[in-house]
Amino acid sequence: MTIPRFWREIPIRYNLVGSKCPLCGTVFFPPKEICKICRRVSIDQMIPEKLSGRGTILTHTTVHEAPTDFESQVPYHLAIIELDEGPSVLGQITDCMNGDLAIGSRVRSVFRRVSEDGVSGTIHYGYKFVLDHSR
Ligand code: ZN
């Protein structure tokens, strides 16, 4: 990932900020500048929406053959999570054993190291998810 793109996405990565269509109430993550339901009339009307980071696992898998830069994390768990506000996101589930994961499990987002650039040593942070045992 290039540095400019990384910095531009910091509000999204650090705070889980999506966008909400004030016309129909649909929430998008990553944020969109136009609602795919209301289309043209939503232009310039989308508002930032801070997401709770809480959601439910829709499906999950364990990655044993990782892409470059992620080899050191193998095996790791990926899941598609339906956030409580509506949007679905692909995220890594961390701090868990494979047997702990199930469709329907509740998760919450946490702020973690995502990757490290080999040459510059720049460490990238972002959101991951952990199982939420609070309810
Ligand atoms: Zn809309």
PDB file of C-alpha atoms and ligand atoms in Angstrom:
ATOM      1  CA  MET A   1       0.000   0.000   0.000  1.00  0.00           C
ATOM      2  CA  THR A   2       1.291   3.455  -0.827  1.00  0.00           C
ATOM      3  CA  ILE A   3       1.792   5.965   1.975  1.00  0.00           C
ATOM      4  CA  PRO A   4      -0.580   8.646   0.537  1.00  0.00           C
ATOM      5  CA  ARG A   5      -3.423   6.162   0.247  1.00  0.00           C
ATOM      6  CA  PHE A   6      -2.765   4.919   3.751  1.00  0.00           C
ATOM      7  CA  TRP A   7      -2.890   8.376   5.312  1.00  0.00           C
ATOM      8  CA  ARG A   8      -5.960   9.360   3.363  1.00  0.00           C
ATOM      9  CA  GLU A   9      -7.769   6.358   4.809  1.00  0.00           C
ATOM     10  CA  ILE A  10      -6.764   6.962   8.398  1.00  0.00           C
ATOM     11  CA  PRO A  11     -10.154   8.229   9.632  1.00  0.00           C
ATOM     12  CA  ILE A  12     -11.769   5.101   8.213  1.00  0.00           C
ATOM     13  CA  ARG A  13      -9.146   2.703   9.531  1.00  0.00           C
ATOM     14  CA  TYR A  14      -8.864   4.212  12.982  1.00  0.00           C
ATOM     15  CA  ASN A  15     -12.439   5.105  13.749  1.00  0.00           C
ATOM     16  CA  LEU A  16     -14.634   2.850  11.614  1.00  0.00           C
ATOM     17  CA  VAL A  17     -16.410   5.787  10.052  1.00  0.00           C
ATOM     18  CA  GLY A  18     -18.869   4.953   7.323  1.00  0.00           C
ATOM     19  CA  SER A  19     -21.454   7.085   5.608  1.00  0.00           C
ATOM     20  CA  LYS A  20     -25.206   7.243   5.994  1.00  0.00           C
ATOM     21  CA  CYS A  21     -27.816   8.199   3.464  1.00  0.00           C
ATOM     22  CA  PRO A  22     -30.212  10.660   5.162  1.00  0.00           C
ATOM     23  CA  LEU A  23     -32.904   9.819   2.630  1.00  0.00           C
ATOM     24  CA  CYS A  24     -33.295   6.087   3.226  1.00  0.00           C
ATOM     25  CA  GLY A  25     -31.079   5.547   6.274  1.00  0.00           C
ATOM     26  CA  THR A  26     -28.786   2.996   4.644  1.00  0.00           C
ATOM     27  CA  VAL A  27     -25.274   2.901   6.138  1.00  0.00           C
ATOM     28  CA  PHE A  28     -22.215   2.149   4.015  1.00  0.00           C
ATOM     29  CA  PHE A  29     -18.758   1.018   4.978  1.00  0.00           C
ATOM     30  CA  PRO A  30     -16.319   1.952   3.576  1.00  0.00           C
ATOM     31  CA  PRO A  31     -18.123   5.290   3.200  1.00  0.00           C
ATOM     32  CA  LYS A  32     -19.675   6.077  -0.166  1.00  0.00           C
ATOM     33  CA  GLU A  33     -20.356   9.456  -1.692  1.00  0.00           C
ATOM     34  CA  ILE A  34     -23.598   8.273  -3.237  1.00  0.00           C
ATOM     35  CA  CYS A  35     -26.310   5.940  -1.944  1.00  0.00           C
ATOM     36  CA  LYS A  36     -26.695   2.944  -4.222  1.00  0.00           C
ATOM     37  CA  ILE A  37     -30.410   2.870  -3.473  1.00  0.00           C
ATOM     38  CA  CYS A  38     -31.282   6.570  -3.830  1.00  0.00           C
ATOM     39  CA  ARG A  39     -28.570   7.248  -6.412  1.00  0.00           C
ATOM     40  CA  ARG A  40     -28.535  10.793  -7.864  1.00  0.00           C
ATOM     41  CA  VAL A  41     -30.681  12.476  -5.226  1.00  0.00           C
ATOM     42  CA  SER A  42     -28.213  11.396  -2.511  1.00  0.00           C
ATOM     43  CA  ILE A  43     -25.267  13.209  -4.087  1.00  0.00           C
ATOM     44  CA  ASP A  44     -23.751  15.710  -1.617  1.00  0.00           C
ATOM     45  CA  GLN A  45     -26.138  14.533   1.096  1.00  0.00           C
ATOM     46  CA  MET A  46     -24.263  11.557   2.546  1.00  0.00           C
ATOM     47  CA  ILE A  47     -23.252  12.119   6.160  1.00  0.00           C
ATOM     48  CA  PRO A  48     -20.388  10.508   8.129  1.00  0.00           C
ATOM     49  CA  GLU A  49     -21.540   7.757  10.455  1.00  0.00           C
ATOM     50  CA  LYS A  50     -19.408   6.462  13.309  1.00  0.00           C
ATOM     51  CA  LEU A  51     -19.927   2.726  13.543  1.00  0.00           C
ATOM     52  CA  SER A  52     -20.088   0.799  16.812  1.00  0.00           C
ATOM     53  CA  GLY A  53     -17.677  -1.857  15.576  1.00  0.00           C
ATOM     54  CA  ARG A  54     -20.034  -4.515  16.855  1.00  0.00           C
ATOM     55  CA  GLY A  55     -21.492  -7.144  14.639  1.00  0.00           C
ATOM     56  CA  THR A  56     -22.215 -10.780  13.882  1.00  0.00           C
ATOM     57  CA  ILE A  57     -20.168 -13.325  11.929  1.00  0.00           C
ATOM     58  CA  LEU A  58     -21.925 -14.304   8.691  1.00  0.00           C
ATOM     59  CA  THR A  59     -19.213 -16.705   7.522  1.00  0.00           C
ATOM     60  CA  HIS A  60     -15.585 -17.386   8.363  1.00  0.00           C
ATOM     61  CA  THR A  61     -12.487 -19.188   7.146  1.00  0.00           C
ATOM     62  CA  THR A  62      -8.948 -19.916   8.289  1.00  0.00           C
ATOM     63  CA  VAL A  63      -6.091 -18.795   6.053  1.00  0.00           C
ATOM     64  CA  HIS A  64      -3.095 -21.150   5.894  1.00  0.00           C
ATOM     65  CA  GLU A  65      -1.460 -19.817   2.707  1.00  0.00           C
ATOM     66  CA  ALA A  66      -1.107 -16.078   3.165  1.00  0.00           C
ATOM     67  CA  PRO A  67      -0.313 -13.375   0.618  1.00  0.00           C
ATOM     68  CA  THR A  68       3.027 -11.546   0.807  1.00  0.00           C
ATOM     69  CA  ASP A  69       3.462  -9.485   3.987  1.00  0.00           C
ATOM     70  CA  PHE A  70       1.026 -11.637   5.937  1.00  0.00           C
ATOM     71  CA  GLU A  71       3.019 -14.906   6.067  1.00  0.00           C
ATOM     72  CA  SER A  72       4.081 -14.299   9.648  1.00  0.00           C
ATOM     73  CA  GLN A  73       0.464 -14.276  10.799  1.00  0.00           C
ATOM     74  CA  VAL A  74      -0.478 -17.710   9.409  1.00  0.00           C
ATOM     75  CA  PRO A  75      -2.772 -19.308  10.296  1.00  0.00           C
ATOM     76  CA  TYR A  76      -5.258 -16.501  10.762  1.00  0.00           C
ATOM     77  CA  HIS A  77      -8.998 -16.185  10.680  1.00  0.00           C
ATOM     78  CA  LEU A  78     -11.049 -14.084   8.299  1.00  0.00           C
ATOM     79  CA  ALA A  79     -14.739 -13.466   8.584  1.00  0.00           C
ATOM     80  CA  ILE A  80     -17.461 -11.540   6.876  1.00  0.00           C
ATOM     81  CA  ILE A  81     -19.119  -9.574   9.618  1.00  0.00           C
ATOM     82  CA  GLU A  82     -22.486  -7.916   9.450  1.00  0.00           C
ATOM     83  CA  LEU A  83     -22.102  -4.747  11.480  1.00  0.00           C
ATOM     84  CA  ASP A  84     -25.016  -3.765  13.690  1.00  0.00           C
ATOM     85  CA  GLU A  85     -25.556  -0.677  11.510  1.00  0.00           C
ATOM     86  CA  GLY A  86     -26.066  -2.863   8.431  1.00  0.00           C
ATOM     87  CA  PRO A  87     -22.954  -2.976   6.246  1.00  0.00           C
ATOM     88  CA  SER A  88     -20.922  -6.163   5.913  1.00  0.00           C
ATOM     89  CA  VAL A  89     -17.128  -6.058   6.132  1.00  0.00           C
ATOM     90  CA  LEU A  90     -14.335  -8.550   5.655  1.00  0.00           C
ATOM     91  CA  GLY A  91     -12.179  -8.566   8.746  1.00  0.00           C
ATOM     92  CA  GLN A  92      -9.577 -10.577  10.586  1.00  0.00           C
ATOM     93  CA  ILE A  93     -10.672 -12.230  13.808  1.00  0.00           C
ATOM     94  CA  THR A  94      -7.793 -12.181  16.253  1.00  0.00           C
ATOM     95  CA  ASP A  95      -7.084 -13.605  19.702  1.00  0.00           C
ATOM     96  CA  CYS A  96      -9.137 -16.743  19.145  1.00  0.00           C
ATOM     97  CA  MET A  97      -8.861 -20.435  18.440  1.00  0.00           C
ATOM     98  CA  ASN A  98     -10.455 -21.799  15.288  1.00  0.00           C
ATOM     99  CA  GLY A  99     -12.992 -23.774  17.276  1.00  0.00           C
ATOM    100  CA  ASP A 100     -14.235 -20.601  18.925  1.00  0.00           C
ATOM    101  CA  LEU A 101     -15.596 -19.165  15.693  1.00  0.00           C
ATOM    102  CA  ALA A 102     -19.135 -19.837  14.593  1.00  0.00           C
ATOM    103  CA  ILE A 103     -21.648 -18.295  12.287  1.00  0.00           C
ATOM    104  CA  GLY A 104     -23.680 -15.981  14.448  1.00  0.00           C
ATOM    105  CA  SER A 105     -20.861 -15.262  16.923  1.00  0.00           C
ATOM    106  CA  ARG A 106     -20.844 -11.704  18.206  1.00  0.00           C
ATOM    107  CA  VAL A 107     -17.663  -9.696  17.577  1.00  0.00           C
ATOM    108  CA  ARG A 108     -16.362  -6.216  18.289  1.00  0.00           C
ATOM    109  CA  SER A 109     -13.644  -4.236  16.570  1.00  0.00           C
ATOM    110  CA  VAL A 110     -10.235  -3.639  18.110  1.00  0.00           C
ATOM    111  CA  PHE A 111      -7.333  -1.493  17.016  1.00  0.00           C
ATOM    112  CA  ARG A 112      -4.319  -3.606  16.065  1.00  0.00           C
ATOM    113  CA  ARG A 113      -1.159  -3.751  14.012  1.00  0.00           C
ATOM    114  CA  VAL A 114      -2.133  -4.845  10.514  1.00  0.00           C
ATOM    115  CA  SER A 115       1.140  -4.926   8.580  1.00  0.00           C
ATOM    116  CA  GLU A 116       4.656  -3.650   8.513  1.00  0.00           C
ATOM    117  CA  ASP A 117       6.542  -2.383   5.461  1.00  0.00           C
ATOM    118  CA  GLY A 118       9.730  -4.376   5.159  1.00  0.00           C
ATOM    119  CA  VAL A 119      11.951  -1.610   3.826  1.00  0.00           C
ATOM    120  CA  SER A 120      10.761   1.441   5.724  1.00  0.00           C
ATOM    121  CA  GLY A 121       9.665  -0.389   8.842  1.00  0.00           C
ATOM    122  CA  THR A 122       6.447   1.589   8.791  1.00  0.00           C
ATOM    123  CA  ILE A 123       3.829  -0.131  10.886  1.00  0.00           C
ATOM    124  CA  HIS A 124       0.256   0.081   9.731  1.00  0.00           C
ATOM    125  CA  TYR A 125      -2.568  -0.125  12.196  1.00  0.00           C
ATOM    126  CA  GLY A 126      -6.213  -0.741  11.604  1.00  0.00           C
ATOM    127  CA  TYR A 127      -9.230  -2.590  12.812  1.00  0.00           C
ATOM    128  CA  LYS A 128      -9.533  -6.274  13.476  1.00  0.00           C
ATOM    129  CA  PHE A 129     -12.226  -8.094  15.385  1.00  0.00           C
ATOM    130  CA  VAL A 130     -12.339 -10.170  18.556  1.00  0.00           C
ATOM    131  CA  LEU A 131     -15.112 -12.365  19.867  1.00  0.00           C
ATOM    132  CA  ASP A 132     -17.424 -10.325  22.053  1.00  0.00           C
ATOM    133  CA  HIS A 133     -18.398 -12.279  25.140  1.00  0.00           C
ATOM    134  CA  SER A 134     -20.110  -9.312  26.773  1.00  0.00           C
ATOM    135  CA  ARG A 135     -23.531 -10.536  25.656  1.00  0.00           C
TER     136      ARG A 135
HETATM  137 ZN    ZN B   1     -30.449   6.187   0.269  1.00  0.00          ZN
END
